[in-house]
Amino acid sequence: MTVGQQMYDFAAELFPLNRSITGEGVRQTLKMCSDRIAEADGVGFEIKNVASGTEVFDWTVPKEWAIREAYIEDESGNRIVDMAVSNLHVMGYSTPVDQWVDLDELKEHVFTLPDQPDIVPYVTSYYKERFGFCMSQKQLDSLAPGRYHMYIDSELFDGNLTYGELVLPGESDEEIFFSTYDCHPSMANNEVSGPVLMCELIKYVKSLKNRRYTYRFIIIPETIGAITYLATGDHLKHMKEHIVAGFNISCVGDDRDYSIVHSKYADTLADRVLLSVLKSHTDGKYSDYSFLKRGSDERQYNSAGVDLPVVCFCRSKFGEYPEYHTSADDMTLISPEGFQGGYDVMIQVVDALEYNRIYVMTQPCEPQLGKRGLFPTVSKKGSYDAVMAMMYFMTYADGRNDLIGISEITGVPVKELTEIVDKLYANGLIKIL
């Protein structure tokens, strides 16, 4: 079974859970993710709680939301919509209601997408107390005049915002940072794909011997979770001092595109490495968005006063595909192939960062590669072509360029250059500046 298939299967397990920015669905998701990454060595996420009412910069951690049942029924007892069928049928953070109303009043509490009449929207109201339901425009138009029973069994109470954190130490205290979110209900690409890819990426980083960098991974509720994480403890101070590259992971399960949303000034190591990998992995067929097109937690990490070197990686970018924030973002939208592609990009990013040093040749002039088994010993047409990438690398391994820079100059993918580094290093032909 491919890694992509394993990821897809795990996504199917997470998909039904009713997540929000707080609550039991978040805790269940984090536990399942933690169990998954702990299978081999017992090391999972540290699950942390921040109490409702905690001041986090200009925000306040909200009350926790719990919901047990939500539906609309007609006078004959037929359920028009039911949260048990799709948790998108209830507006996130809805307050309780148990009321009979006529059709006109019902429509005041129903959200639809008139321009996408066959699908159900995802709607929330986190910071103003109200209730609501969601259905397709086509279904709403089909309702006959009459009386309807609106019922939501929910509560808002002083509880916690919950997130997961894992730090894997390396040889250096310089850090690579990965962030994703777990705050949406049953949507596949926009929700479960991020935590699923994060889990597999953690397993890969765990497998690396002699890790150069320390790696910090968090799964948080979007926006308020990132703000809370940065505002609590000494996270912000520590991250500003130690993070050299960071990646927000969002919408990474479909197979239609690859995307980068740059950091604020598009000039960080994270921008360079992800761009380099995408260019080679996709043969240049990817979408390149400036920070002005931001939308996920890269907003917080690049905000004034935070200024962390973080980019966002997506397959099809949030807000750019028609199924985004609707019931059409289901398990048919993502695929094992989509997951595999996202995973391949991220492990190439990790490998590139681990190898990204400034290398210097130990010999003046071109070394004799043939006696080391690195060059064909018979010279004929075409034989030189096989080692041109190595020759390119040796030319620019002059103390002026890091590995990504050499890739940018020569057009040789970083993935191929890392193999060249191993060969030259093993033969004593390069050193690290």
Coordinates of C-alpha atoms in Angstrom, one line a residue:
M1 CA 0.0 0.0 0.0
T2 CA 1.4 3.4 -0.9
V3 CA 1.8 6.2 1.6
G4 CA -0.8 8.1 -0.4
Q5 CA -3.4 5.3 0.1
Q6 CA -2.6 5.0 3.8
M7 CA -3.1 8.8 4.1
Y8 CA -6.4 8.6 2.3
D9 CA -7.6 5.8 4.5
F10 CA -6.8 7.8 7.6
A11 CA -8.6 10.8 6.2
A12 CA -11.7 8.7 5.8
E13 CA -11.5 7.9 9.6
L14 CA -11.2 11.6 10.5
F15 CA -13.8 12.9 8.1
P16 CA -17.0 12.2 10.0
L17 CA -15.9 14.0 13.2
N18 CA -17.7 17.2 14.0
R19 CA -14.9 19.6 14.7
S20 CA -14.9 23.3 15.5
I21 CA -12.5 25.7 17.1
T22 CA -13.1 24.0 20.5
G23 CA -14.7 20.8 21.7
E24 CA -14.7 17.1 21.7
G25 CA -14.3 16.7 17.9
V26 CA -10.9 18.6 18.2
R27 CA -9.8 16.3 21.1
Q28 CA -10.8 13.2 19.2
T29 CA -8.9 14.3 16.1
L30 CA -5.8 15.1 18.1
K31 CA -5.9 11.8 19.9
M32 CA -6.2 9.9 16.6
C33 CA -3.3 11.8 15.1
S34 CA -1.2 11.3 18.2
D35 CA -1.8 7.6 18.3
R36 CA -0.9 7.4 14.6
I37 CA 2.5 9.1 15.0
A38 CA 3.2 7.2 18.2
E39 CA 2.8 3.7 16.7
A40 CA 6.5 3.0 16.2
D41 CA 8.2 4.8 19.1
G42 CA 5.5 5.8 21.5
V43 CA 6.1 9.6 20.9
G44 CA 2.9 11.4 20.1
F45 CA 1.6 15.0 20.4
E46 CA 1.6 16.8 23.7
I47 CA -2.1 17.8 24.1
K48 CA -2.4 21.3 25.7
N49 CA -5.4 23.3 26.9
V50 CA -5.9 27.0 27.2
A51 CA -8.9 28.1 29.3
S52 CA -11.8 30.1 28.0
G53 CA -11.5 33.7 28.8
T54 CA -7.7 33.8 28.5
E55 CA -6.5 37.0 26.9
V56 CA -4.4 36.3 23.8
F57 CA -3.1 39.6 22.4
D58 CA -6.2 41.5 21.2
W59 CA -8.4 38.3 21.3
T60 CA -10.0 36.2 24.0
V61 CA -10.2 32.4 24.0
P62 CA -13.9 31.7 23.4
K63 CA -16.2 29.5 25.3
E64 CA -16.2 25.9 24.4
W65 CA -19.0 24.6 22.2
A66 CA -20.8 21.3 22.6
I67 CA -23.6 20.0 20.4
R68 CA -25.5 16.8 20.7
E69 CA -28.3 17.1 18.1
A70 CA -29.7 19.5 15.5
Y71 CA -32.5 19.2 13.0
I72 CA -35.5 20.8 11.2
E73 CA -38.7 18.8 10.9
D74 CA -42.0 19.5 9.3
E75 CA -45.5 19.1 10.8
S76 CA -45.5 15.4 9.8
G77 CA -42.3 14.7 11.7
N78 CA -40.1 14.4 8.6
R79 CA -36.6 15.7 9.2
I80 CA -35.8 18.3 6.5
V81 CA -32.1 18.5 7.6
D82 CA -30.4 16.6 10.3
M83 CA -26.9 17.0 11.7
A84 CA -26.7 13.2 12.0
V85 CA -26.7 13.0 8.2
S86 CA -24.2 15.9 7.7
N87 CA -22.7 18.0 10.4
L88 CA -22.6 20.9 7.9
H89 CA -26.4 21.2 8.3
V90 CA -25.9 23.2 11.5
M91 CA -24.1 26.5 11.7
G92 CA -21.0 26.2 13.8
Y93 CA -21.3 27.5 17.4
S94 CA -25.1 27.6 17.2
T95 CA -26.9 28.4 20.4
P96 CA -29.8 26.2 21.6
V97 CA -33.2 26.5 20.0
D98 CA -36.5 24.5 20.3
Q99 CA -39.1 26.5 18.4
W100 CA -41.9 26.0 15.8
V101 CA -42.0 28.7 13.1
D102 CA -43.6 29.3 9.7
L103 CA -41.7 29.0 6.5
D104 CA -40.9 32.7 6.2
E105 CA -39.3 32.8 9.7
L106 CA -37.5 29.6 9.1
K107 CA -35.8 31.1 6.1
E108 CA -34.3 33.8 8.3
H109 CA -32.2 31.1 10.0
V110 CA -31.2 29.1 6.9
F111 CA -28.0 29.7 4.9
T112 CA -27.6 28.6 1.3
L113 CA -25.4 29.2 -1.7
P114 CA -27.7 30.6 -4.5
D115 CA -24.9 30.4 -7.0
Q116 CA -24.2 26.8 -6.2
P117 CA -27.8 25.6 -5.6
D118 CA -27.1 21.9 -5.2
I119 CA -24.6 22.0 -2.3
V120 CA -24.6 22.9 1.4
P121 CA -22.5 25.8 2.6
Y122 CA -20.2 25.7 5.7
V123 CA -21.2 28.6 8.0
T124 CA -20.0 29.6 11.5
S125 CA -20.7 32.3 14.1
Y126 CA -17.9 32.0 16.6
Y127 CA -17.9 35.5 18.2
K128 CA -21.6 36.5 18.1
E129 CA -24.2 34.2 19.7
R130 CA -26.9 33.1 17.2
F131 CA -28.2 29.8 15.8
G132 CA -28.7 28.7 12.2
F133 CA -29.0 25.8 9.7
C134 CA -27.5 25.2 6.3
M135 CA -29.0 23.5 3.3
S136 CA -28.9 23.6 -0.5
Q137 CA -30.8 26.4 -2.2
K138 CA -32.6 23.7 -4.2
Q139 CA -33.9 22.1 -1.0
L140 CA -34.9 25.4 0.5
D141 CA -36.8 26.3 -2.7
S142 CA -38.7 23.0 -2.5
L143 CA -40.1 23.6 1.0
A144 CA -43.9 24.0 1.2
P145 CA -45.6 26.6 3.3
G146 CA -46.3 25.4 6.8
R147 CA -44.9 25.0 10.3
Y148 CA -41.4 23.8 10.9
H149 CA -39.7 22.7 14.1
M150 CA -36.1 24.1 14.6
Y151 CA -34.2 22.1 17.2
I152 CA -30.6 22.5 18.4
D153 CA -29.3 20.8 21.6
S154 CA -26.1 22.7 22.3
E155 CA -24.3 24.7 24.9
L156 CA -21.5 27.2 25.3
F157 CA -19.5 27.0 28.5
D158 CA -16.2 27.8 30.1
G159 CA -13.9 25.1 28.8
N160 CA -10.7 25.0 26.8
L161 CA -9.1 25.6 23.4
T162 CA -7.1 22.5 22.7
Y163 CA -4.1 22.0 20.5
G164 CA -1.3 19.5 19.8
E165 CA 2.4 20.1 19.8
L166 CA 5.4 18.0 19.1
V167 CA 9.1 19.0 19.1
L168 CA 11.7 16.6 17.6
P169 CA 15.2 17.7 18.7
G170 CA 18.1 17.9 16.2
E171 CA 21.8 18.6 16.3
S172 CA 21.0 22.3 16.1
D173 CA 18.6 24.5 18.1
E174 CA 17.6 26.1 14.8
E175 CA 14.1 25.0 14.0
I176 CA 11.9 24.1 11.1
F177 CA 8.2 24.8 11.8
F178 CA 5.1 23.1 10.5
S179 CA 1.6 24.1 11.3
T180 CA -1.9 22.9 10.3
Y181 CA -5.4 23.1 11.6
D182 CA -8.2 20.9 12.9
C183 CA -11.2 23.2 13.4
H184 CA -13.6 22.4 10.5
P185 CA -16.3 19.7 10.4
S186 CA -16.7 17.2 7.6
M187 CA -14.7 18.7 4.8
A188 CA -11.9 16.6 3.2
N189 CA -9.4 18.9 1.4
N190 CA -9.9 22.0 3.5
E191 CA -9.7 20.1 6.8
V192 CA -8.6 16.5 7.3
S193 CA -5.9 16.6 4.6
G194 CA -3.7 18.9 6.7
P195 CA -3.5 16.8 9.9
V196 CA -3.2 13.6 7.8
L197 CA -0.1 15.0 5.9
M198 CA 1.3 16.4 9.1
C199 CA 1.2 12.9 10.7
E200 CA 3.1 11.2 7.8
L201 CA 5.6 14.1 7.7
I202 CA 6.3 13.6 11.4
K203 CA 6.9 9.9 10.8
Y204 CA 9.4 10.7 8.0
V205 CA 11.3 13.3 10.2
K206 CA 11.4 10.8 13.0
S207 CA 13.1 8.3 10.6
L208 CA 16.0 10.7 9.7
K209 CA 19.3 9.9 11.3
N210 CA 21.4 12.7 12.7
R211 CA 18.7 15.4 12.1
R212 CA 20.4 18.7 11.5
Y213 CA 17.5 20.8 12.6
T214 CA 15.0 20.7 15.4
Y215 CA 11.4 20.3 14.1
R216 CA 8.4 21.9 15.7
F217 CA 4.9 20.6 14.7
I218 CA 1.6 22.0 15.8
I219 CA -2.1 21.2 15.0
I220 CA -4.3 24.0 16.1
P221 CA -7.7 25.6 15.4
E222 CA -7.2 28.1 12.6
T223 CA -6.8 31.8 13.4
I224 CA -7.6 31.8 17.1
G225 CA -5.4 28.7 17.7
A226 CA -2.4 30.3 16.0
I227 CA -2.9 33.6 17.9
T228 CA -3.3 31.6 21.2
Y229 CA -0.2 29.6 20.5
L230 CA 1.9 32.7 19.7
A231 CA 0.5 34.6 22.8
T232 CA 1.0 31.9 25.4
G233 CA 4.2 30.8 27.2
D234 CA 7.4 32.0 25.6
H235 CA 6.4 30.6 22.1
L236 CA 6.7 33.9 20.2
K237 CA 10.1 34.9 21.7
H238 CA 11.5 31.4 21.2
M239 CA 10.2 31.1 17.6
K240 CA 11.6 34.5 16.6
E241 CA 15.0 33.4 17.9
H242 CA 15.1 29.9 16.5
I243 CA 12.8 29.3 13.5
V244 CA 14.7 29.5 10.2
A245 CA 11.8 28.3 7.9
G246 CA 8.2 27.5 8.5
F247 CA 5.3 26.0 6.5
N248 CA 1.6 26.2 7.0
I249 CA -0.1 23.2 5.5
S250 CA -3.6 23.5 4.1
C251 CA -5.7 21.8 1.4
V252 CA -3.2 19.1 0.4
G253 CA -5.3 16.1 -0.6
D254 CA -6.6 16.8 -4.1
D255 CA -4.7 16.2 -7.3
R256 CA -5.5 19.2 -9.4
D257 CA -2.8 21.7 -8.6
Y258 CA 0.3 22.5 -6.4
S259 CA 0.4 26.0 -4.8
I260 CA 2.6 28.2 -2.7
V261 CA 1.5 31.3 -0.8
H262 CA 4.6 33.3 -0.2
S263 CA 5.7 34.9 3.0
K264 CA 5.1 38.7 3.4
Y265 CA 8.2 39.7 1.4
A266 CA 8.8 36.4 -0.4
D267 CA 12.4 36.5 0.6
T268 CA 12.8 33.8 3.2
L269 CA 14.5 30.4 3.1
A270 CA 11.0 28.8 3.3
D271 CA 10.0 30.7 0.1
R272 CA 13.2 29.6 -1.7
V273 CA 13.1 25.9 -0.7
L274 CA 9.4 25.3 -1.4
L275 CA 9.6 27.2 -4.7
S276 CA 12.7 25.2 -5.8
V277 CA 11.0 21.9 -5.0
L278 CA 7.7 22.8 -6.7
K279 CA 9.5 23.9 -9.9
S280 CA 11.3 20.5 -10.2
H281 CA 8.5 18.3 -8.9
T282 CA 5.8 19.8 -11.2
D283 CA 7.9 20.7 -14.2
G284 CA 6.9 24.2 -13.5
K285 CA 3.1 23.5 -13.4
Y286 CA 2.2 25.1 -10.1
S287 CA 0.3 28.2 -8.9
D288 CA 2.3 31.0 -7.3
Y289 CA 0.5 33.3 -5.0
S290 CA 1.8 36.5 -3.3
F291 CA 1.1 37.1 0.4
L292 CA -1.7 39.4 -0.7
K293 CA -3.7 36.1 -1.4
R294 CA -3.1 34.8 2.1
G295 CA -6.0 33.2 4.0
S296 CA -4.9 30.6 6.5
D297 CA -2.5 30.9 9.5
E298 CA 0.3 32.3 7.4
R299 CA -1.6 35.5 8.2
Q300 CA -0.7 35.3 11.8
Y301 CA 2.9 34.0 11.4
N302 CA 3.7 36.9 9.0
S303 CA 1.8 39.6 10.9
A304 CA 3.6 42.8 12.1
G305 CA 5.3 42.0 15.4
V306 CA 5.5 38.3 14.7
D307 CA 7.3 38.3 11.3
L308 CA 8.2 34.6 11.1
P309 CA 9.6 33.1 7.9
V310 CA 6.5 31.1 7.1
V311 CA 4.9 30.2 3.7
C312 CA 1.8 28.2 3.0
F313 CA 1.7 25.0 0.9
C314 CA -1.4 23.7 -0.7
R315 CA -2.5 21.5 -3.6
S316 CA -5.5 23.5 -4.8
K317 CA -5.4 26.7 -2.7
F318 CA -8.2 27.5 -0.3
G319 CA -10.7 29.8 -1.8
E320 CA -9.6 28.9 -5.3
Y321 CA -11.6 25.7 -5.9
P322 CA -15.4 25.6 -6.2
E323 CA -16.0 23.0 -3.5
Y324 CA -14.2 25.1 -0.8
H325 CA -16.2 25.5 2.4
T326 CA -19.1 23.4 1.1
S327 CA -20.5 19.9 1.4
A328 CA -18.9 19.2 -2.0
D329 CA -15.5 19.1 -0.3
D330 CA -16.0 15.5 0.5
M331 CA -13.9 12.3 0.2
T332 CA -14.4 12.2 -3.6
L333 CA -12.5 15.5 -3.9
I334 CA -9.3 14.0 -2.4
S335 CA -7.4 11.0 -3.6
P336 CA -4.4 8.7 -2.7
E337 CA -2.6 10.3 -5.7
G338 CA -3.3 13.8 -4.4
F339 CA -2.0 12.9 -0.9
Q340 CA 1.1 11.2 -2.4
G341 CA 2.0 14.3 -4.3
G342 CA 1.7 16.6 -1.3
Y343 CA 3.7 14.2 0.8
D344 CA 6.5 13.9 -1.8
V345 CA 6.8 17.7 -1.9
M346 CA 7.1 18.0 1.8
I347 CA 9.7 15.3 2.3
Q348 CA 11.7 16.9 -0.5
V349 CA 11.5 20.2 1.3
V350 CA 12.8 18.5 4.5
D351 CA 15.6 16.8 2.7
A352 CA 16.6 20.0 0.9
L353 CA 16.7 21.9 4.2
E354 CA 18.8 19.2 5.8
Y355 CA 21.3 19.4 2.9
N356 CA 21.1 23.1 2.4
R357 CA 24.6 24.2 3.3
I358 CA 27.4 26.2 1.6
Y359 CA 29.8 23.6 0.2
V360 CA 33.4 24.2 -1.0
M361 CA 35.5 21.9 -3.1
T362 CA 38.6 20.6 -1.4
Q363 CA 40.6 20.4 -4.7
P364 CA 41.5 23.2 -7.1
C365 CA 40.6 22.5 -10.7
E366 CA 38.3 19.6 -11.6
P367 CA 39.2 16.5 -9.5
Q368 CA 39.8 13.2 -11.2
L369 CA 36.4 11.6 -10.9
G370 CA 37.3 8.4 -12.9
K371 CA 39.6 6.9 -10.3
R372 CA 36.8 7.4 -7.7
G373 CA 34.2 5.7 -9.9
L374 CA 32.4 8.9 -10.4
F375 CA 33.1 9.4 -14.1
P376 CA 33.0 7.0 -17.1
T377 CA 36.6 5.8 -17.8
V378 CA 35.9 5.4 -21.6
S379 CA 35.4 8.8 -23.3
K380 CA 32.8 8.8 -26.1
K381 CA 29.9 10.8 -27.4
G382 CA 27.3 11.2 -24.6
S383 CA 29.5 9.9 -21.8
Y384 CA 30.1 13.4 -20.5
D385 CA 26.4 14.2 -20.4
A386 CA 25.8 11.6 -17.6
V387 CA 27.9 13.6 -15.1
M388 CA 27.1 17.2 -16.2
A389 CA 25.0 17.8 -13.1
M390 CA 28.0 16.8 -10.9
M391 CA 30.3 19.0 -12.9
Y392 CA 27.8 21.9 -12.6
F393 CA 27.7 21.4 -8.8
M394 CA 31.5 21.3 -8.5
T395 CA 31.8 24.6 -10.5
Y396 CA 29.5 26.5 -8.1
A397 CA 30.6 24.8 -4.9
D398 CA 32.9 27.8 -4.4
G399 CA 31.7 29.1 -1.0
R400 CA 29.3 31.6 -2.5
N401 CA 26.2 29.5 -2.9
D402 CA 24.1 27.3 -0.7
L403 CA 22.6 24.1 -2.2
I404 CA 19.3 25.8 -3.2
G405 CA 21.3 28.6 -4.8
I406 CA 23.3 26.1 -6.9
S407 CA 20.0 24.5 -8.0
E408 CA 18.6 28.0 -9.0
I409 CA 21.8 28.7 -11.1
T410 CA 22.1 25.3 -12.8
G411 CA 18.5 24.1 -13.1
V412 CA 19.4 20.8 -11.4
P413 CA 16.7 19.8 -8.9
V414 CA 17.8 19.9 -5.2
K415 CA 16.8 16.3 -5.0
E416 CA 19.4 15.3 -7.5
L417 CA 22.0 17.6 -6.0
T418 CA 21.6 15.9 -2.6
E419 CA 22.7 12.6 -4.2
I420 CA 25.7 14.4 -5.7
V421 CA 26.6 15.9 -2.3
D422 CA 26.6 12.4 -0.7
K423 CA 28.9 11.0 -3.4
L424 CA 31.4 13.9 -3.3
Y425 CA 31.4 14.1 0.5
A426 CA 32.1 10.3 0.8
N427 CA 35.1 10.8 -1.5
G428 CA 36.4 13.8 0.4
L429 CA 35.9 16.2 -2.5
I430 CA 33.8 18.8 -0.7
K431 CA 33.6 20.3 2.8
I432 CA 31.0 22.4 4.5
L433 CA 31.9 26.0 4.9

